[in-house]
């Protein structure tokens, strides 16, 4: 077998290869978690945080002529086929010279370069010929990948300062020239199926936890000492984190633990290394952190942080009621980006450098910062980097952590009232930040409810008053244009348990059901005689008044 390093550009163009997924491979299975991780890595290339990104090993076996079976790497090649198709579509808008140039990475002599398994064939045919046709196929992953990267790439191009064609070219260059693989080409004597089985061994694969533990303990040469450190520290770290994960079964908890542990280690390393660390750099940074240091001291630090981090995962473990309430609200935001900052704040609390009241205020600052920024599509959405910078500066600064945090958040574009007002009513928050949209609606409902700790289960859904698939006959034809334009703004959204029942009915039919709702958000809509863009704006302004109370501006803006 021969191995060489290849960029995506060289891999796809050199010798005009066609890549075929053999029958023993599984169907395309990447999901949102995989897409988000890859986009984060591409963003690091775009902003200069990384110069190159290594995407692992690809293994091929020649079949005949330029045709090669993919022995390992079909999931990644499939994803980059989706990405290149997105870029080809965007090229017609941002760089007319590129569609033809990008086409050569997708097809050769009228044939697909990437030829998927039979299960995926229809979806990838639609992908290349007409991506809109993906709505017709049941293959959700291909459609989800196309929609995800279309939205992310377009947001990057539109919302980054400078010329849009320049940003597009930078994006193409990052994908083609800065994504790197190791290509392994087998000979005819190599048993492709046996190699596939050895790469994808049917036993239990090494997890992030296994890799971290094995490396850390390998630094200690004495067997008994390894066992002591494992029992006294690493096993306790794993237990503390795993047992704090809310789950309906042990199996689900263990599965979730494999995602949570790397996130925890990353948060600790961000404050210990005092820099931004991407998910792909985690293992390398962990090695650097332990290299040359005293292993037990480092493990002691990680165990200490685990005892605080578990409260972020399960606020019920926090004994102080008001802090527990603030942690629960942050947990409801469904984000982990600010966890490094929370660890810094908890260190100050433990060291008596902050009072309980001060940390409550600090967590409210974080919540307001995140929510207000979510309504502003013009600011960077990479909060991992933002909070890594804040954590570093917070550690360096003298004085009260709460006040320092407010200043740092302000420096990172915590929207002032005027800016928040202009964005809140008009932002299509349902599409740009759907989790924040739900959090905002739930928070406003709690604020207006007599029961401030009102809980919402999974049966409660976001309802569009003017529906996403509206029937033209049910709505005033003169109002349709304005309604469609405001479809995803908060003024057109509410909470209900009757989503399937409401369906795509007209406003008069919906009012009858809204009137019986237990939620103020939904009942209050009934006061409007009709539903047009004007009513959506009026309701948005009404909700804004409540939002301003829940998520105030920076303390310095109040002066």
XYZ file of C-alpha atoms in Angstrom:
559
model
C 0.000 0.000 0.000
C 1.078 3.596 -0.676
C 0.380 6.551 1.613
C 0.631 10.260 0.853
C -0.761 13.555 2.165
C -3.379 15.180 -0.065
C -5.473 18.339 -0.041
C -9.086 17.909 -1.082
C -8.283 19.684 -4.356
C -5.448 17.282 -5.250
C -7.415 14.270 -4.112
C -10.388 14.989 -6.368
C -8.612 16.277 -9.460
C -5.444 14.212 -9.672
C -5.668 11.407 -12.250
C -9.431 11.994 -12.613
C -10.403 9.396 -10.036
C -13.949 8.146 -9.469
C -14.691 7.037 -5.900
C -17.192 4.202 -5.402
C -18.776 3.110 -2.111
C -18.636 -0.731 -2.027
C -21.632 -2.800 -0.827
C -20.253 -3.588 2.628
C -20.222 0.093 3.601
C -23.096 1.619 5.588
C -25.317 4.405 4.199
C -24.567 8.096 4.770
C -25.127 8.823 8.476
C -23.618 12.203 9.429
C -25.917 14.414 11.523
C -26.058 17.966 12.932
C -23.392 17.214 15.545
C -20.933 16.153 12.822
C -21.863 19.104 10.604
C -21.380 21.609 13.435
C -17.986 20.189 14.364
C -16.769 20.333 10.758
C -18.078 23.880 10.285
C -16.286 24.944 13.460
C -13.062 23.570 11.979
C -13.671 25.418 8.693
C -14.339 28.631 10.647
C -10.961 28.202 12.365
C -9.348 28.113 8.899
C -11.263 31.220 7.824
C -10.320 33.332 10.832
C -6.704 32.143 10.882
C -6.952 30.194 14.140
C -5.774 27.129 12.182
C -3.577 27.082 9.079
C -4.587 23.554 8.005
C -7.101 21.001 9.187
C -6.351 17.282 9.150
C -9.391 15.141 8.312
C -7.837 11.732 8.933
C -7.035 8.798 6.671
C -8.788 7.787 3.441
C -8.245 4.256 2.161
C -8.898 3.314 -1.485
C -8.466 0.229 -3.622
C -8.201 0.503 -7.434
C -10.897 -1.477 -9.263
C -10.392 -0.704 -12.941
C -9.026 2.285 -14.792
C -9.754 5.424 -12.760
C -12.385 3.708 -10.554
C -11.524 3.239 -6.849
C -13.453 1.574 -4.050
C -13.620 3.583 -0.806
C -12.463 1.255 1.966
C -12.505 3.923 4.675
C -13.656 7.545 4.503
C -16.949 7.428 2.622
C -18.761 9.522 5.266
C -16.220 12.324 4.940
C -16.097 12.201 1.134
C -19.896 12.244 1.010
C -19.954 15.314 3.255
C -17.411 17.181 1.137
C -19.438 16.313 -1.966
C -22.385 18.040 -0.272
C -20.178 21.012 0.670
C -18.804 21.374 -2.871
C -22.349 21.299 -4.265
C -23.308 24.090 -1.853
C -20.289 26.127 -3.013
C -21.207 25.514 -6.652
C -24.716 26.872 -5.968
C -23.328 29.924 -4.155
C -20.837 30.537 -6.982
C -23.671 31.587 -9.307
C -24.340 34.439 -6.894
C -20.888 35.463 -5.712
C -18.386 34.416 -8.398
C -19.635 33.569 -11.885
C -16.258 32.149 -12.899
C -16.448 29.429 -10.266
C -19.450 27.182 -11.141
C -17.625 25.536 -14.030
C -14.391 25.269 -12.044
C -16.194 23.678 -9.095
C -18.129 21.295 -11.310
C -14.935 19.326 -12.072
C -14.737 18.308 -8.397
C -18.258 16.864 -8.576
C -18.390 15.191 -11.990
C -16.059 13.781 -14.635
C -17.205 13.180 -18.196
C -20.811 13.423 -17.041
C -20.380 10.902 -14.226
C -20.407 11.512 -10.473
C -16.947 11.551 -8.919
C -18.419 10.265 -5.663
C -20.673 7.290 -6.353
C -22.605 6.332 -3.184
C -24.201 3.045 -2.164
C -27.577 2.026 -3.552
C -29.314 3.364 -0.396
C -27.898 6.863 -0.997
C -27.966 6.922 -4.810
C -31.255 8.790 -5.297
C -30.378 11.497 -2.768
C -26.975 12.213 -4.319
C -28.464 12.296 -7.838
C -30.882 14.990 -6.669
C -28.033 16.737 -4.858
C -26.056 17.195 -8.076
C -28.944 17.812 -10.481
C -31.451 19.743 -8.373
C -30.867 20.147 -4.596
C -34.449 21.388 -4.182
C -35.521 17.893 -5.172
C -34.023 16.547 -1.941
C -37.372 17.397 -0.366
C -38.817 14.458 -2.336
C -36.525 11.783 -0.886
C -36.633 10.243 2.554
C -32.875 10.585 3.083
C -32.815 13.277 5.772
C -29.051 13.404 6.327
C -28.160 14.536 2.786
C -30.880 17.185 2.826
C -29.934 18.279 6.356
C -26.264 18.583 5.361
C -27.068 20.656 2.288
C -29.368 23.004 4.231
C -26.893 23.316 7.127
C -23.852 24.286 5.052
C -25.933 26.512 2.734
C -27.107 28.553 5.709
C -23.710 28.683 7.449
C -21.732 29.600 4.320
C -24.232 32.243 3.224
C -24.258 33.787 6.724
C -20.445 33.927 6.684
C -20.355 35.597 3.255
C -23.171 38.066 3.959
C -22.269 39.032 7.535
C -18.471 39.352 7.335
C -17.125 42.818 6.656
C -15.634 43.325 3.205
C -16.420 42.285 -0.352
C -18.671 39.248 -0.618
C -16.893 37.652 -3.619
C -13.648 37.853 -1.620
C -15.221 35.972 1.291
C -16.581 33.375 -1.123
C -13.130 32.786 -2.646
C -11.647 32.534 0.844
C -14.238 29.894 1.713
C -13.497 27.872 -1.437
C -9.764 28.086 -0.747
C -10.212 26.891 2.843
C -12.181 23.833 1.708
C -10.026 22.880 -1.262
C -6.523 23.843 -0.134
C -6.493 23.757 3.666
C -8.396 20.526 4.325
C -5.818 17.714 4.393
C -6.106 13.906 4.342
C -3.671 11.019 4.299
C -4.525 8.958 1.206
C -3.715 5.255 1.349
C -3.999 3.302 -1.905
C -4.027 -0.485 -1.554
C -2.500 -2.901 -4.021
C -4.381 -5.728 -5.714
C -2.877 -8.157 -3.172
C -4.411 -6.379 -0.156
C -7.653 -7.821 1.232
C -9.959 -4.784 1.213
C -12.681 -6.389 3.341
C -10.222 -7.540 6.003
C -8.689 -4.068 6.129
C -12.165 -2.511 6.427
C -12.934 -4.808 9.375
C -9.644 -3.964 11.086
C -10.265 -0.202 10.652
C -13.870 -0.510 11.841
C -13.227 -3.239 14.409
C -16.418 -4.815 15.657
C -15.333 -4.607 19.283
C -15.855 -1.521 21.478
C -13.858 1.378 19.967
C -11.630 3.670 22.017
C -13.624 6.621 23.319
C -12.322 10.120 24.124
C -12.319 9.069 27.774
C -10.199 6.008 26.963
C -7.703 8.045 24.934
C -7.364 10.709 27.622
C -6.994 8.219 30.495
C -4.561 6.000 28.604
C -2.302 8.899 27.694
C -2.335 10.517 31.141
C -1.635 7.309 33.011
C 1.034 6.280 30.497
C 3.092 9.225 31.766
C 3.470 7.337 35.046
C 5.748 4.314 34.613
C 5.064 2.567 37.919
C 2.096 0.166 37.652
C 0.908 0.621 41.242
C 1.131 4.395 40.936
C -0.938 4.247 37.736
C -3.607 2.255 39.579
C -3.603 4.726 42.497
C -4.011 7.753 40.219
C -6.743 6.025 38.250
C -8.702 5.110 41.409
C -8.077 8.362 43.286
C -8.631 10.796 40.420
C -9.596 9.661 36.933
C -12.298 7.227 37.980
C -13.757 9.847 40.310
C -13.721 12.422 37.479
C -15.632 10.052 35.217
C -18.096 9.120 37.968
C -18.812 12.713 38.978
C -19.511 13.761 35.384
C -21.470 10.673 34.352
C -23.676 10.585 37.460
C -24.649 14.233 37.017
C -26.105 13.664 33.533
C -29.924 13.538 33.648
C -31.081 10.533 31.604
C -33.970 8.095 31.555
C -31.716 5.024 31.424
C -28.165 3.942 32.207
C -27.574 3.248 28.514
C -28.598 6.787 27.538
C -26.473 8.270 30.315
C -23.389 6.369 29.182
C -23.994 7.406 25.591
C -24.365 11.070 26.580
C -21.247 10.821 28.748
C -19.130 10.232 25.620
C -20.170 13.704 24.406
C -20.078 15.453 27.773
C -16.597 14.378 28.910
C -14.752 15.949 25.919
C -16.782 19.165 26.412
C -15.792 19.204 30.096
C -12.094 18.612 29.342
C -12.195 21.331 26.711
C -13.697 23.834 29.209
C -11.000 23.030 31.776
C -8.208 23.320 29.198
C -9.558 26.667 27.968
C -9.019 28.187 31.423
C -5.839 26.251 32.215
C -4.189 26.964 28.836
C -5.909 30.373 28.680
C -6.774 30.176 24.992
C -9.464 29.007 22.593
C -9.371 25.249 21.956
C -11.387 23.620 19.174
C -12.847 20.161 19.521
C -10.356 18.802 16.997
C -7.413 20.216 18.972
C -8.625 18.816 22.301
C -6.480 15.689 22.485
C -3.339 17.506 21.339
C -3.899 20.276 23.916
C -4.493 17.683 26.633
C -1.150 16.082 25.823
C 0.572 19.488 25.924
C -1.080 20.326 29.242
C 0.188 17.173 30.936
C 3.560 17.083 29.178
C 6.340 18.128 31.533
C 3.980 18.817 34.456
C 3.225 16.938 37.620
C 0.500 14.448 36.674
C -1.163 14.259 40.100
C -1.367 18.053 40.434
C -3.066 18.316 37.052
C -5.489 15.497 37.874
C -6.296 17.200 41.164
C -7.256 20.370 39.262
C -9.438 18.458 36.809
C -11.220 16.630 39.651
C -11.858 19.929 41.439
C -13.373 21.406 38.282
C -15.475 18.259 37.713
C -17.127 18.837 41.092
C -18.241 22.280 39.866
C -18.990 21.345 36.255
C -21.485 18.691 37.370
C -23.690 21.528 38.681
C -23.861 23.043 35.189
C -25.175 19.702 33.881
C -27.578 19.205 36.778
C -28.384 22.413 38.695
C -30.148 20.393 41.401
C -26.656 19.553 42.701
C -26.185 23.246 43.578
C -27.387 23.754 47.165
C -27.730 27.563 46.980
C -31.281 28.179 45.737
C -30.771 31.422 43.785
C -27.591 30.213 42.126
C -29.378 26.956 41.295
C -32.170 28.959 39.626
C -29.663 30.940 37.530
C -27.847 27.758 36.506
C -31.148 26.170 35.459
C -31.913 29.134 33.225
C -28.502 28.880 31.563
C -29.025 25.131 31.116
C -32.362 25.861 29.421
C -30.461 27.906 26.824
C -29.039 24.593 25.526
C -25.506 25.953 25.150
C -22.128 25.060 26.635
C -20.014 27.883 25.175
C -19.924 29.876 28.433
C -18.904 26.953 30.675
C -15.229 28.042 30.843
C -16.379 31.422 32.213
C -18.641 29.691 34.748
C -15.663 27.624 35.941
C -13.652 30.838 36.467
C -16.557 32.372 38.412
C -16.940 29.281 40.599
C -13.207 29.368 41.373
C -13.658 32.934 42.616
C -16.692 31.894 44.640
C -14.741 29.056 46.283
C -11.807 31.386 46.983
C -14.145 33.921 48.664
C -13.378 36.450 45.906
C -17.063 36.570 44.949
C -20.271 36.442 46.969
C -23.299 34.328 46.042
C -25.150 37.479 45.039
C -22.319 38.564 42.750
C -22.236 35.230 40.920
C -26.040 35.401 40.495
C -25.630 38.806 38.802
C -22.753 37.467 36.694
C -24.884 34.602 35.382
C -27.680 37.043 34.540
C -25.135 39.095 32.567
C -24.152 35.997 30.587
C -27.787 35.121 29.866
C -28.630 38.632 28.713
C -25.489 38.802 26.560
C -26.272 35.494 24.813
C -29.959 36.244 24.227
C -29.449 39.815 23.020
C -26.680 38.762 20.627
C -28.843 35.942 19.230
C -31.277 38.516 17.846
C -28.447 40.310 16.021
C -27.426 38.342 12.914
C -24.594 40.776 12.135
C -22.306 39.673 14.978
C -20.083 36.588 15.072
C -21.889 33.485 16.268
C -18.716 31.734 17.358
C -19.344 32.136 21.074
C -16.779 29.425 21.859
C -14.029 31.859 20.892
C -15.774 34.816 22.514
C -16.086 33.115 25.904
C -12.566 31.667 25.677
C -11.263 35.247 25.336
C -13.447 36.403 28.217
C -12.289 33.548 30.475
C -8.633 34.395 29.776
C -9.101 38.115 30.494
C -11.190 37.379 33.586
C -8.346 35.309 35.038
C -5.811 38.053 34.267
C -7.805 40.998 35.648
C -7.695 42.182 39.228
C -10.760 43.431 41.083
C -14.301 42.148 41.312
C -15.043 39.395 38.820
C -18.696 40.390 38.346
C -17.913 43.965 37.314
C -14.997 42.793 35.182
C -17.249 40.277 33.441
C -19.792 43.000 32.610
C -17.012 45.112 31.050
C -15.662 42.170 29.033
C -19.125 41.247 27.754
C -19.655 44.869 26.753
C -16.370 44.792 24.809
C -17.599 41.661 22.998
C -20.642 43.524 21.614
C -23.281 43.072 24.295
C -26.109 44.857 22.426
C -27.286 48.135 23.940
C -31.025 48.860 24.223
C -31.372 50.763 20.925
C -29.689 47.970 18.995
C -31.654 45.243 20.785
C -34.940 47.046 20.083
C -34.227 47.333 16.374
C -33.268 43.655 16.072
C -35.791 42.022 18.405
C -38.915 42.801 16.393
C -37.470 42.083 12.927
C -35.017 39.212 13.477
C -36.082 35.815 11.976
C -35.018 34.208 15.251
C -36.823 30.910 14.541
C -34.354 30.140 11.740
C -31.205 31.915 12.948
C -31.323 30.676 16.567
C -34.277 28.282 17.112
C -33.164 27.192 20.609
C -32.955 30.823 21.712
C -36.381 31.465 20.184
C -37.910 28.759 22.368
C -35.978 29.949 25.436
C -37.189 33.518 24.846
C -40.827 32.437 24.514
C -40.643 30.257 27.636
C -38.938 33.036 29.613
C -41.554 35.612 28.628
C -44.338 33.186 29.558
C -42.763 32.560 32.985
C -42.357 36.298 33.532
C -46.053 36.901 32.821
C -47.228 33.804 34.690
C -48.062 33.726 38.374
C -45.971 30.540 38.560
C -42.415 31.761 37.888
C -40.863 28.290 37.836
C -43.308 27.007 35.213
C -41.886 23.974 33.384
C -42.411 23.098 29.725
C -42.230 19.485 28.593
C -41.532 18.177 25.090
C -45.230 18.225 24.183
C -45.129 22.032 24.131
C -44.035 23.265 20.703
C -43.442 26.551 18.935
C -46.449 27.500 16.847
C -46.354 29.958 13.933
C -49.527 32.066 14.103
C -49.233 32.606 10.362
C -48.201 29.038 9.463
C -45.161 27.927 7.504
C -47.354 26.095 4.965
C -50.243 28.541 4.871
C -53.152 27.983 2.496
C -53.641 31.157 0.480
C -57.447 30.894 0.688
C -57.335 31.189 4.501
C -55.472 34.514 4.497
C -56.067 37.957 3.047
C -54.247 38.001 -0.306
C -53.161 41.616 0.235
C -51.444 40.639 3.500
C -49.633 37.493 2.307
C -46.424 39.221 1.224
C -45.959 40.945 4.588
C -46.898 37.811 6.518
C -44.377 35.670 4.649
C -41.684 38.272 5.235
C -42.351 38.134 8.997
C -42.962 34.386 9.208
C -40.098 33.573 11.608
C -39.951 36.697 13.818
C -40.870 36.343 17.497
C -44.077 38.360 17.034
C -45.456 35.528 14.882
C -44.480 32.761 17.324
C -46.148 31.325 20.403
C -46.232 28.176 22.535
C -48.880 25.494 22.300
C -49.565 21.829 22.893
C -52.021 21.802 19.976
C -49.548 22.142 17.098
C -50.844 19.185 15.008
C -54.459 20.192 15.696
C -53.869 23.790 14.659
C -52.121 22.714 11.465
C -52.254 25.331 8.712
C -55.646 26.810 9.587
C -56.547 30.446 9.040
C -56.437 33.031 11.813
C -60.147 32.868 12.691
C -59.926 29.110 13.323
C -56.732 29.441 15.333
C -58.227 32.147 17.551
C -60.867 29.709 18.820
C -58.131 27.363 20.078
C -55.782 30.138 21.249
C -58.566 31.488 23.478
C -58.545 28.262 25.529
C -54.747 28.138 25.955
C -53.279 28.007 29.485
C -50.449 30.287 28.284
C -50.564 34.081 28.395
C -48.436 34.224 25.251
C -51.102 32.418 23.261
C -54.252 33.832 24.889
C -53.036 37.404 24.406
C -53.040 36.947 20.617
C -56.859 36.753 20.620
C -57.170 40.522 21.177
C -56.102 41.127 17.577
C -59.069 41.202 15.163
C -56.914 40.189 12.208
C -53.390 38.927 11.628
C -51.180 40.885 9.240
C -47.601 42.154 9.273
C -48.861 45.150 11.274
C -50.208 42.931 14.087
C -47.017 40.871 14.104
C -45.005 44.058 14.572
C -47.319 45.324 17.322
C -47.107 42.014 19.176
C -43.314 41.971 18.719
C -43.105 45.417 20.310
C -45.307 44.200 23.171
C -43.044 41.190 23.786
C -40.009 43.482 23.541
C -41.156 45.415 26.627
C -41.108 42.169 28.626
C -37.793 41.068 27.087
C -36.174 44.357 28.161
C -37.105 43.531 31.759
C -35.812 39.964 31.598
C -32.583 40.691 29.697
C -31.348 44.172 30.630
C -28.472 45.930 28.924
C -24.940 46.173 30.271
C -24.770 48.037 33.631
C -22.514 50.640 32.006
C -25.227 51.437 29.416
C -27.710 52.286 32.182
C -25.600 55.169 33.441
